[in-house]
Tab-separated table of C-alpha atoms and ligand atoms in Angstrom:
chain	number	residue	atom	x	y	z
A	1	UNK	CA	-11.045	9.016	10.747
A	2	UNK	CA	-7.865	9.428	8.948
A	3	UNK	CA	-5.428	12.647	9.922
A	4	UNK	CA	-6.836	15.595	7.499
A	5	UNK	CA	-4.227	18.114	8.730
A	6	UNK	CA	-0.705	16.582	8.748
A	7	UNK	CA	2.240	18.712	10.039
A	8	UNK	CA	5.332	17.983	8.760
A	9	UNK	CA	8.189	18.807	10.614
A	10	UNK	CA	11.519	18.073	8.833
A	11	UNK	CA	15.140	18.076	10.433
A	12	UNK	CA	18.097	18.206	9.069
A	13	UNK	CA	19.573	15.204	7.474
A	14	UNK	CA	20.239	14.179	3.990
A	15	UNK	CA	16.930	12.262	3.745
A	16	UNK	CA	15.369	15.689	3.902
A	17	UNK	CA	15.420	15.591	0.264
A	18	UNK	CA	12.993	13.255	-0.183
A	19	UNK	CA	10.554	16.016	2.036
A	20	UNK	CA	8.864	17.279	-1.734
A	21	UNK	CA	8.210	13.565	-2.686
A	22	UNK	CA	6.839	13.369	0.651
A	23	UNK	CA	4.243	15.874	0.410
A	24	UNK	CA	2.675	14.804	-2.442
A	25	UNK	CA	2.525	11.816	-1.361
A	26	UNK	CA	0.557	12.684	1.317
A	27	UNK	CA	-1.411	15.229	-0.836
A	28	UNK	CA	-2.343	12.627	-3.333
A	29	UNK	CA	-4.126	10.738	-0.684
A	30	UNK	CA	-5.781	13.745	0.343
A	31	UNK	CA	-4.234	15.157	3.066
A	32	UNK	CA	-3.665	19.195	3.827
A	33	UNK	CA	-0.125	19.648	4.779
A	34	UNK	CA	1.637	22.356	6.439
A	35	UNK	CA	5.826	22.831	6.603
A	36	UNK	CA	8.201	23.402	9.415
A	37	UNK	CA	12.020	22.739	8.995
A	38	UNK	CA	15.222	23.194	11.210
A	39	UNK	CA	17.475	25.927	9.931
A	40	UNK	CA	19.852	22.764	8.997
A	41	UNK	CA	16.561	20.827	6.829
A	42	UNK	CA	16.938	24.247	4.775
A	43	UNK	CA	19.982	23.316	3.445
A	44	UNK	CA	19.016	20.008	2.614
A	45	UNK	CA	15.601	21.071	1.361
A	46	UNK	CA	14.530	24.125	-1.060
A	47	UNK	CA	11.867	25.816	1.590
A	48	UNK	CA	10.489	27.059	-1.760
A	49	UNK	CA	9.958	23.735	-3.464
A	50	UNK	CA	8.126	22.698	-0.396
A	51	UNK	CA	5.806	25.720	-0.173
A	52	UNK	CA	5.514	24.902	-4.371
A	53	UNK	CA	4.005	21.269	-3.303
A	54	UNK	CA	2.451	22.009	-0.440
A	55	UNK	CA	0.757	25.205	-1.220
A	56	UNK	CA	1.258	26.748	1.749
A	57	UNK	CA	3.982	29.138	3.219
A	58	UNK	CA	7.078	27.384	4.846
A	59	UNK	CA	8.331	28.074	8.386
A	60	UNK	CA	11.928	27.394	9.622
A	61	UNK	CA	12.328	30.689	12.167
A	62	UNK	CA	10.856	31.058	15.600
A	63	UNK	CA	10.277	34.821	15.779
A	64	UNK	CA	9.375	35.653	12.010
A	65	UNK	CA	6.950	38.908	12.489
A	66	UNK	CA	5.627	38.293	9.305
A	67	UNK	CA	4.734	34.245	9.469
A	68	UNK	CA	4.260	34.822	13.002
A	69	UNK	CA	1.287	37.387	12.089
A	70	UNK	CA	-0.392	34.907	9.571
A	71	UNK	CA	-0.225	31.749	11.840
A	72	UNK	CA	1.436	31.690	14.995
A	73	UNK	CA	3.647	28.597	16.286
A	74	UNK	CA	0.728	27.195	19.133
A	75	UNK	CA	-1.384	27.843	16.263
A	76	UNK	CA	0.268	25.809	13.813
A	77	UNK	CA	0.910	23.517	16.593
A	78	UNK	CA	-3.103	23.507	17.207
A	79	UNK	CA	-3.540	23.190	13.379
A	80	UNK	CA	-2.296	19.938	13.248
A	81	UNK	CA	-4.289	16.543	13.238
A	82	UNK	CA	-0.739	14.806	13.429
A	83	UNK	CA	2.227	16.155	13.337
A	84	UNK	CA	5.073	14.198	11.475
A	85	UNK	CA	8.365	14.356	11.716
A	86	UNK	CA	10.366	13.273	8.566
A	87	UNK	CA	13.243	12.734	8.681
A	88	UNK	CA	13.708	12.457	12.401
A	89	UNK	CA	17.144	13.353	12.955
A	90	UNK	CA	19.065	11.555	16.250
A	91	UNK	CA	19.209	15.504	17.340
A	92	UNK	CA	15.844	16.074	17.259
A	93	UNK	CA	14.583	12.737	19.280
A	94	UNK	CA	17.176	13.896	21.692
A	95	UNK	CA	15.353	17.303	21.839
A	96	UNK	CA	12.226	15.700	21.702
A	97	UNK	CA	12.893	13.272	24.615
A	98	UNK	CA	14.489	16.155	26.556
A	99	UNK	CA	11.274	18.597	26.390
A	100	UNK	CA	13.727	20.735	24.545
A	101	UNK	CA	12.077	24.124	22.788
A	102	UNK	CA	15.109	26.069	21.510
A	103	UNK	CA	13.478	26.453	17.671
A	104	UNK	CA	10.467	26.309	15.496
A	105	UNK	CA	10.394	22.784	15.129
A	106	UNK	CA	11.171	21.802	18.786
A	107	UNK	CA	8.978	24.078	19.985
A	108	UNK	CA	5.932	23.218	18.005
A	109	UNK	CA	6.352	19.620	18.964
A	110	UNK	CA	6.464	20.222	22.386
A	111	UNK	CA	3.087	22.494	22.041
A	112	UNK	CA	1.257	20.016	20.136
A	113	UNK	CA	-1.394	18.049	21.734
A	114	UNK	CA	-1.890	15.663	18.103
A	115	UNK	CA	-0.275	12.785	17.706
A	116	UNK	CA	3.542	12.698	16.689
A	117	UNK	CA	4.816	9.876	13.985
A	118	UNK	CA	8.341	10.689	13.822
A	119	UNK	CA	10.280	8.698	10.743
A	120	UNK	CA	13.878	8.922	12.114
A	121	UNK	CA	16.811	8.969	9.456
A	122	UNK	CA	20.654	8.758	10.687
A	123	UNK	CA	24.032	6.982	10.037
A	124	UNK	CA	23.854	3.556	11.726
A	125	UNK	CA	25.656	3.990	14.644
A	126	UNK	CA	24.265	6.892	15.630
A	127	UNK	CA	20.682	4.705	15.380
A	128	UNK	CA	22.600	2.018	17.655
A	129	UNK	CA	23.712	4.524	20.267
A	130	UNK	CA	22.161	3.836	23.443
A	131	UNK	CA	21.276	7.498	23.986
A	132	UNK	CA	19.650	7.453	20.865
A	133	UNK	CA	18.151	3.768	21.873
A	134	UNK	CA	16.790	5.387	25.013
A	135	UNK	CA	15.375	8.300	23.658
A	136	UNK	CA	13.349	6.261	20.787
A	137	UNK	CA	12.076	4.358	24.052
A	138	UNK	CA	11.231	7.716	25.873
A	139	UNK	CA	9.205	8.672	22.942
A	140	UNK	CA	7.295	5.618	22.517
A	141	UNK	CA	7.059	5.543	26.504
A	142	UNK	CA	4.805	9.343	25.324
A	143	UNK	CA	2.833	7.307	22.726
A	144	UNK	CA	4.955	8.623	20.129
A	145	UNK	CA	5.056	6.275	17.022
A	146	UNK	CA	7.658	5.489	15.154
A	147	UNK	CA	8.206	4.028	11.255
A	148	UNK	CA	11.246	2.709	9.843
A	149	UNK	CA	14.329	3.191	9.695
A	150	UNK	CA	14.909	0.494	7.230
A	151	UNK	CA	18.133	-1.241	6.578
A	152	UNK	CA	20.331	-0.263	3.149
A	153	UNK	CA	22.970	1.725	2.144
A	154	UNK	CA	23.346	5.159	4.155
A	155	UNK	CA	24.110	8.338	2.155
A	156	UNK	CA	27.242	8.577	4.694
A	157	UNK	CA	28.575	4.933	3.053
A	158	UNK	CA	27.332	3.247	6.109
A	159	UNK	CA	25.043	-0.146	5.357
A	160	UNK	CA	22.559	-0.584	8.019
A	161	UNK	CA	19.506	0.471	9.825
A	162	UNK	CA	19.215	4.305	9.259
A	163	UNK	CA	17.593	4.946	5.622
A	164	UNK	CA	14.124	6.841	5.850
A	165	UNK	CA	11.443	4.651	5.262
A	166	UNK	CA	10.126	5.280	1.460
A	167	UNK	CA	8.069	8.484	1.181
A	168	UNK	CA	4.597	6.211	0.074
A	169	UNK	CA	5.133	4.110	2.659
A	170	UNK	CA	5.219	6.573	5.438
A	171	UNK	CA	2.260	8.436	3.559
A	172	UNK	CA	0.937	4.782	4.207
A	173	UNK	CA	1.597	5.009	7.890
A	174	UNK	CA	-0.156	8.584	8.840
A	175	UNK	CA	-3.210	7.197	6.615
A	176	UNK	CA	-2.881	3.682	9.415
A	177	UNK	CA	-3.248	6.816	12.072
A	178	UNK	CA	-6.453	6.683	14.159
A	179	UNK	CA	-7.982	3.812	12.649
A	180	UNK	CA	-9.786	1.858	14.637
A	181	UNK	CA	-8.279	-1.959	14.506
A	182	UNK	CA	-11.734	-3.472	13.634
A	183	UNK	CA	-10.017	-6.704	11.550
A	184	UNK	CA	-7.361	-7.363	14.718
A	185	UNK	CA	-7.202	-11.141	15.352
A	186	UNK	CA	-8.325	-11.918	11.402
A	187	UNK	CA	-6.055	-13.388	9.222
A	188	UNK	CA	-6.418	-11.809	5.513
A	189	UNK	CA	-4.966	-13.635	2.267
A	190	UNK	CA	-5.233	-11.646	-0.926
A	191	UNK	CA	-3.789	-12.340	-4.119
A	192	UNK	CA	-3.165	-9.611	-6.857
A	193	UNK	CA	-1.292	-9.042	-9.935
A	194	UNK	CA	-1.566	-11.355	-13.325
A	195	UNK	CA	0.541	-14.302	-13.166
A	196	UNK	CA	3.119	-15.419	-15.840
A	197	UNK	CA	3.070	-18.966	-17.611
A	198	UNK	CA	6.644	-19.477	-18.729
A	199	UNK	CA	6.510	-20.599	-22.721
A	200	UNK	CA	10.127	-21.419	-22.784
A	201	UNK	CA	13.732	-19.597	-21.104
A	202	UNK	CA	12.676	-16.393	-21.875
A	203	UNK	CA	9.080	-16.016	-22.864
A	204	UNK	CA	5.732	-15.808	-20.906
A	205	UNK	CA	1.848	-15.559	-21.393
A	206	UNK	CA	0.654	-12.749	-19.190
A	207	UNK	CA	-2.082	-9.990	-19.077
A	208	UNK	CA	-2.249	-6.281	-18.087
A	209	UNK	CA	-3.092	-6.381	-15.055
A	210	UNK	CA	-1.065	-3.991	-12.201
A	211	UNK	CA	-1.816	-5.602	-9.403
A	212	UNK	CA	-3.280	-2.373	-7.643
A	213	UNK	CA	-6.430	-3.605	-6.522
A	214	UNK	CA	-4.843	-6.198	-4.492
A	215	UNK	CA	-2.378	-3.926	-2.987
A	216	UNK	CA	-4.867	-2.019	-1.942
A	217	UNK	CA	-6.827	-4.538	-0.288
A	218	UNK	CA	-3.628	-6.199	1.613
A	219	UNK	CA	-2.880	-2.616	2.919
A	220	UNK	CA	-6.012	-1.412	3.834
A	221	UNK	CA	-6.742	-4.818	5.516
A	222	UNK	CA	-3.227	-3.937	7.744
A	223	UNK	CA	-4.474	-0.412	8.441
A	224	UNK	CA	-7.763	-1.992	10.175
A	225	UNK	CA	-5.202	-4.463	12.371
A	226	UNK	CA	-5.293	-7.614	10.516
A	227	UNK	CA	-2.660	-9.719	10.179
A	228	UNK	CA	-1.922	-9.751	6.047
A	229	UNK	CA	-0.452	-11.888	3.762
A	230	UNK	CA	-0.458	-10.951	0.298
A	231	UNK	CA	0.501	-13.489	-2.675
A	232	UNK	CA	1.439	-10.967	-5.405
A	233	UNK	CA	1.980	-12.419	-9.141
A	234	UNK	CA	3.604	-10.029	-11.527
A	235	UNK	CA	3.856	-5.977	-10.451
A	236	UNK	CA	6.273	-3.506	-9.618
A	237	UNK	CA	4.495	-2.362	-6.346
A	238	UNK	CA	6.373	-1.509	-3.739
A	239	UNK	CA	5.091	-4.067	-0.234
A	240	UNK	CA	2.476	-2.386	1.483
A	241	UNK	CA	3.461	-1.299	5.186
A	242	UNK	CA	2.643	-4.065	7.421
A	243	UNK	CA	2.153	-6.873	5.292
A	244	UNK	CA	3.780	-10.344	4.658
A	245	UNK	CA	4.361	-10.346	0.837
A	246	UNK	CA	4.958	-13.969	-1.295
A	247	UNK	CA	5.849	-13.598	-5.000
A	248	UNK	CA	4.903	-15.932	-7.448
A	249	UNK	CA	4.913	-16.025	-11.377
A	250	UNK	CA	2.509	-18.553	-12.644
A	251	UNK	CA	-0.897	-19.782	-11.454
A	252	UNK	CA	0.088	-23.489	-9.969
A	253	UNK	CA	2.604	-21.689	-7.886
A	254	UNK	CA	-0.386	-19.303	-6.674
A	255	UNK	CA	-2.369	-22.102	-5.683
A	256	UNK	CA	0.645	-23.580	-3.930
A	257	UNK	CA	1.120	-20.855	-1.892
A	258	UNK	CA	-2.968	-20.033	-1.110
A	259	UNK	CA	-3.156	-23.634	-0.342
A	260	UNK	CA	-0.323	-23.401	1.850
A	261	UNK	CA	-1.703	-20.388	3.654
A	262	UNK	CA	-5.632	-21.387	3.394
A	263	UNK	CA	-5.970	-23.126	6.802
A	264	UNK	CA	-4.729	-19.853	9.057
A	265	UNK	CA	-6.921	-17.159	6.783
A	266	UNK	CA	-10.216	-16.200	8.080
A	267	UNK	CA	-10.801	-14.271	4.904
A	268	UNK	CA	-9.387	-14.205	1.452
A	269	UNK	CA	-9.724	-12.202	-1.285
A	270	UNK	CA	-8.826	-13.192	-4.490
A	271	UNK	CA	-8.100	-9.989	-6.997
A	272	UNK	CA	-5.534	-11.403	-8.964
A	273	UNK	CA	-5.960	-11.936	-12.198
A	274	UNK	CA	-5.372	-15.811	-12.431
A	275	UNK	CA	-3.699	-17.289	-16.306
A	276	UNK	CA	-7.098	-19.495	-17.062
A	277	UNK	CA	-4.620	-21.454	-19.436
A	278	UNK	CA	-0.735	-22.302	-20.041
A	279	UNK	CA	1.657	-23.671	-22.018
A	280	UNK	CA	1.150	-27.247	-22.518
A	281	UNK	CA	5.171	-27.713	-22.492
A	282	UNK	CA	7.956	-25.863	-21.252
A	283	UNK	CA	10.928	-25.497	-22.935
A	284	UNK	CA	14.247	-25.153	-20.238
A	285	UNK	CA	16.214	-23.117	-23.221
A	286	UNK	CA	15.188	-20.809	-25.443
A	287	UNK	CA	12.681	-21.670	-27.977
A	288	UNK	CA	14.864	-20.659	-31.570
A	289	UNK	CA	13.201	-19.380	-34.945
A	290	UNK	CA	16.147	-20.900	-37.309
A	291	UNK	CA	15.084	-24.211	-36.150
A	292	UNK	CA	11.761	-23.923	-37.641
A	293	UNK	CA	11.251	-23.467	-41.600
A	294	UNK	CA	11.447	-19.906	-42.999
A	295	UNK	CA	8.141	-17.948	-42.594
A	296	UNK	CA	6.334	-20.992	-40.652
A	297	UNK	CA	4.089	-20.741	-37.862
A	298	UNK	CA	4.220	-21.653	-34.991
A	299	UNK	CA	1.255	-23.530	-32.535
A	300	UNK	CA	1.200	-23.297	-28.470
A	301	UNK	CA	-0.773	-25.452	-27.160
A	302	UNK	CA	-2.368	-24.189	-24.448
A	303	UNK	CA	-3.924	-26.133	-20.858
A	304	UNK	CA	-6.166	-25.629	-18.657
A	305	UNK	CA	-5.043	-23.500	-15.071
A	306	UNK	CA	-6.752	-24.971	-11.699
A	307	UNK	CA	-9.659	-22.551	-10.693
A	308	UNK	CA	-8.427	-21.392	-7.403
A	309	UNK	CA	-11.002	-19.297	-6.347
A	310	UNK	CA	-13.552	-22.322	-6.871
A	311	UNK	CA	-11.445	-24.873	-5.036
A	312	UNK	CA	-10.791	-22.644	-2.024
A	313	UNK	CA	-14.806	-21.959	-2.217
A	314	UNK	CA	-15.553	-25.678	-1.761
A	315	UNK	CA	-13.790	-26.255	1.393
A	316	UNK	CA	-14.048	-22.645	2.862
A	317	UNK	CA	-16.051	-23.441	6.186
A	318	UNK	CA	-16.362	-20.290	8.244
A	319	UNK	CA	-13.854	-18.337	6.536
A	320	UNK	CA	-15.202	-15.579	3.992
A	321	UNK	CA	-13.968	-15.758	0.524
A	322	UNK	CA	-14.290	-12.534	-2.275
A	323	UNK	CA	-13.771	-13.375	-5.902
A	324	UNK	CA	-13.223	-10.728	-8.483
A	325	UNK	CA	-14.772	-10.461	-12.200
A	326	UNK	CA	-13.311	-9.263	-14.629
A	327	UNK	CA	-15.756	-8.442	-17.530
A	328	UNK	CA	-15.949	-6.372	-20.715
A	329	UNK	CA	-20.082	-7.272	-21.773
A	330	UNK	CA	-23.577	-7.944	-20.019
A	331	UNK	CA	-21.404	-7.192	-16.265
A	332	UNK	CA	-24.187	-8.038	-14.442
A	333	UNK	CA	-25.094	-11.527	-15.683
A	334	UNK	CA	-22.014	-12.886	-16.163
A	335	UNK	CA	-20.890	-11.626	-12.863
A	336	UNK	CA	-23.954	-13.724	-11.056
A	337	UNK	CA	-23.108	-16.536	-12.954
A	338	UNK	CA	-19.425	-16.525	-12.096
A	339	UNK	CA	-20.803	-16.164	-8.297
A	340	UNK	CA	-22.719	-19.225	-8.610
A	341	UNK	CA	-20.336	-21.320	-10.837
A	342	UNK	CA	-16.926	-20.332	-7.881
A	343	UNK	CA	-19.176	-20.691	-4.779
A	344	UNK	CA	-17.807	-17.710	-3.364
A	345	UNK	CA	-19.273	-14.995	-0.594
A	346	UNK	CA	-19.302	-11.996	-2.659
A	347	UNK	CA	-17.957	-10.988	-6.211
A	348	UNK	CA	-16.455	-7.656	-7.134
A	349	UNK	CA	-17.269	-6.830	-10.547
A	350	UNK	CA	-16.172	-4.143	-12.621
A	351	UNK	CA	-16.334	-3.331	-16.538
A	352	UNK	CA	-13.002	-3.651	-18.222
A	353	UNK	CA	-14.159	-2.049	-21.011
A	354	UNK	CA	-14.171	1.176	-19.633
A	355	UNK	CA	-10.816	2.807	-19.979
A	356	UNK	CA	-11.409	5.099	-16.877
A	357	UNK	CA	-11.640	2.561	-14.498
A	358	UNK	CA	-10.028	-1.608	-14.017
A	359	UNK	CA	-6.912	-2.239	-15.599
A	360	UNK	CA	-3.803	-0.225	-14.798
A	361	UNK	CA	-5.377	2.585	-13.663
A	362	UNK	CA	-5.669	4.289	-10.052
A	363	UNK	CA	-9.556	4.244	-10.046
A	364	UNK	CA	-11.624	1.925	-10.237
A	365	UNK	CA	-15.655	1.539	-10.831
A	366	UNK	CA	-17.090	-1.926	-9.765
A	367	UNK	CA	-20.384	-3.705	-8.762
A	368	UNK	CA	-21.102	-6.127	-5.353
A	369	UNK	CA	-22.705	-8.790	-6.541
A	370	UNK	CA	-24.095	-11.203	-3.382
A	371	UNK	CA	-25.690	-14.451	-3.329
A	372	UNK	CA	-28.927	-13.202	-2.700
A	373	UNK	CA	-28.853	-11.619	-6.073
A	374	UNK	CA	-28.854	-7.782	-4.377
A	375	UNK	CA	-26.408	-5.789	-6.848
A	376	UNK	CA	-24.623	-2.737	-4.879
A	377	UNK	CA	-23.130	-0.216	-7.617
A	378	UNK	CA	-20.138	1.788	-6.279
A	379	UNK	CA	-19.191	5.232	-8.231
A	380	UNK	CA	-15.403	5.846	-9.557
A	381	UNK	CA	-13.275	5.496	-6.559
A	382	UNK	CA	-9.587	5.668	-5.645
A	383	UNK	CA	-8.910	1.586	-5.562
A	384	UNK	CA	-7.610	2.395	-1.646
A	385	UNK	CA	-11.643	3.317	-0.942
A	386	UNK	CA	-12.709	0.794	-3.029
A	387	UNK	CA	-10.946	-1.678	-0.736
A	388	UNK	CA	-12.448	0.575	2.425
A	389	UNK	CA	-16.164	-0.023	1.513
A	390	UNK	CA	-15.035	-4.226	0.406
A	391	UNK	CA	-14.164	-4.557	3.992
A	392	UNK	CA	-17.045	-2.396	5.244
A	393	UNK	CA	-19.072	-4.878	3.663
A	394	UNK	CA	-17.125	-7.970	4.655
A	395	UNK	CA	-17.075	-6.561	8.370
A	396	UNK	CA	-20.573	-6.556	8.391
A	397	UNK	CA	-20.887	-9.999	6.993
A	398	UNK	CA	-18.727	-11.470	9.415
A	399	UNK	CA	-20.611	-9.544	12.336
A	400	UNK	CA	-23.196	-11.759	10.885
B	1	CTP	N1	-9.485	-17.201	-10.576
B	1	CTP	C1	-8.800	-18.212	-9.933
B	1	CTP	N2	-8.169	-19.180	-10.651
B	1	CTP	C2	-8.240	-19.179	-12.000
B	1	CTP	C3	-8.942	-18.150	-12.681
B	1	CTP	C4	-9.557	-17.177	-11.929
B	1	CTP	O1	-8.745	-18.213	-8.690
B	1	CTP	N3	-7.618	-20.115	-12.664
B	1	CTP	C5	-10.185	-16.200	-9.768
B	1	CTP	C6	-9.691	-14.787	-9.941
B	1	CTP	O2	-8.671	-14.483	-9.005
B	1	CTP	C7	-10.938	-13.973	-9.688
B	1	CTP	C8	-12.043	-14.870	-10.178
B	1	CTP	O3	-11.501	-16.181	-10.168
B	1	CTP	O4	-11.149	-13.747	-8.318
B	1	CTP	C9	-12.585	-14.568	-11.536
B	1	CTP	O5	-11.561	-14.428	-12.463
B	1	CTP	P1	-11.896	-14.106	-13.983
B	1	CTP	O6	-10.633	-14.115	-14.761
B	1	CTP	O7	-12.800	-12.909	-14.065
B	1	CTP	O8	-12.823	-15.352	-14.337
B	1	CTP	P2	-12.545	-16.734	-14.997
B	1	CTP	O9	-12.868	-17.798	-14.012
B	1	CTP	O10	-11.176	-16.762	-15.536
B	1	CTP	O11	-13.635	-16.768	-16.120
B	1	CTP	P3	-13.626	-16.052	-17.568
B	1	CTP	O12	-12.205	-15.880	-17.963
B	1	CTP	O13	-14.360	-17.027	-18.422
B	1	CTP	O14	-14.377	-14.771	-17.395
């Protein structure tokens, strides 16, 4: 089960300004999420835009009669599912490793029996410092887990490891909490996102789609333990945590790369929304109107794309292989028949012509359609528990 209650325990660095972005992060995917700071996060952080996002008082002092009569410290220690700590300042993993208690934060996260995720956030050096190298292994010694830093340039002018990992993926991380591994030792290849066929320099053939499906997949494939590669066309999604990301731009360079990764994937899912056709040539410069007559037309001619999904079908062996379809009439039907005509173990269908659901959206609506010709209809979901009940369903298959 995924932490409901999250803590979140913020110290004070500069990063703590990213502790509203943060919180909804974590409240978009659900989550109920409760405030502490250090005195010094205050000054970093507005206690009163957090308690605006959160929807819950904010805590920073120890002995407040007031807050202390609502909710005591044990109890909001108690409260917590998991308690987070973002940003994790090199202070505060000192304290931390210590047994310190000498404030609210400290204090709480020494009470608190739920598991601690700490994000730490510092200058470089102070990341490098053995004390602060021995303290990250105390905690971890505890069972404490840790995400990020990540490498970049530090808000003290510093380049290095010290940034705070980005607030979606560490919203990505507490939802990885407590999930049982049940896809360890699998190897998972999905592809998302349209692909691009290049018409000359500067122009392409593409379609709408975000790639969010697919994202979704690859992560929630690395929350369950698998290893993840994910072959991502054209989007602006961030990587999902854990996962080994390839880009590629048109649909012979997708096959390249799922041909090149076929043989180690035990399953692969195929969301991406493949070019069926492109651009017969390709011009290296950039196509120009003056050199065709005024007001003319002009013709592309178009070419067939390889199927992927079909070829990886044929010679799939043991390994289980998901197709998507992508259909705006008769969903049903045509989704059987594109079952039969790729070979594959499963298609997920959904209606494109709905504007609630598919296409650029965060929700999506879609239909299992096995071999066996049982159709499974799934309400409007969140794509992330879309991708949840896919891998239900492909656990089970594999279990046989
Ligand atoms: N697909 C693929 N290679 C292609 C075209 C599609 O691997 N050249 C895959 C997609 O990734 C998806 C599935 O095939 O998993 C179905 O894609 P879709 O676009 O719905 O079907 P098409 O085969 O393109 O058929 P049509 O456009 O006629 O519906």
């Amino acid at each position: 089960m995924d932490p409901r209650r999250i803590l979140l325990a913020i110290s004070g660095g500069i990063a703590a300004y990213k502790a509203p972005e943060l919180v909804r992060s974590l409240r978009r995917a659900d989550h109920l999420v409760r405030c502490v700071l250090t005195p010094e996060a205050s000054r970093f952080v507005s206690p009163l835009s957090l308690q605006a996002v959160s929807g819950h008082s904010v805590r920073s002092d120890l002995f407040d009669a007031g807050e202390e009569g609502k909710i005591d410290h044990i109890g909001l220690a108690d409260w917590a599912d998991l308690v987070l700590v973002a940003p994790a300042t090199a202070n505060l993993m000192a304290k931390m490793a210590q047994g310190l208690a000498d404030d609210l934060v400290s204090t709480v996260l020494l009470a608190t029996r739920a598991p601690i995720l700490v994000a730490p956030a510092m200058n470089v050096n102070m990341w490098s410092h053995p004390a602060t190298q021995s303290n990250l292994a105390t905690l971890r010694g505890r069972g404490v887990s840790v995400i990020g830093p990540d490498a970049g340039e530090l808000a003290c002018g510093w380049e290095g490891l010290g940034r705070m990992s980005d607030p979606g993926v560490i919203a990505e991380a507490v939802a990885a909490q407590g999930v049982p591994p049940t896809l360890a030792g699998a190897r998972v290849l999905v592809t998302a996102g349209g692909t691009s066929e290049a018409i000359d320099a500067v122009r392409s053939i593409s379609n709408r789609s975000s790639g969010k499906m697919g994202f979704a997949i690859a992560s929630e494939a690395a929350r369950r333990g698998a290893d993840v590669v994910l072959v991502a066309g054209v989007t602006s999604l961030p990587t999902p945590l854990g996962v080994r990301r390839v880009d590629v731009q048109s649909a012979l360079e997708m096959r390249e790369t799922v041909l090149a990764e076929f043989d180690e994937a035990s399953i692969i899912i195929k969301a991406a929304a493949v070019a069926d056709f492109r651009p017969a040539e390709v011009s290296d410069r950039k196509i120009k109107k003056e050199e065709l007559a005024e007001g003319a037309s002009m013709t592309l001619e178009l070419v067939q794309n390889p199927d992927i999904l079909r070829e990886i079908s044929a010679r799939k062996g043991d390994r289980t292989v998901v197709g998507f379809a992508a259909e705006s009439e008769d969903v049903v039907a045509a989704a059987k028949r594109k079952l039969v005509r790729k070979g594959c173990d499963l298609i997920v269908a959904n209606d494109i012509s709905r504007n609630d659901a598919g296409f650029d959206v965060d929700e999506n609506a879609v239909l299992f359609v096995w071999p066996n010709g049982e159709v499974e209809e799934l309400p409007l979901l969140p794509k992330p528990g879309v991708a949840a009940q896919l891998f239900d369903r492909i656990e089970k298959l594999r279990e046989g």
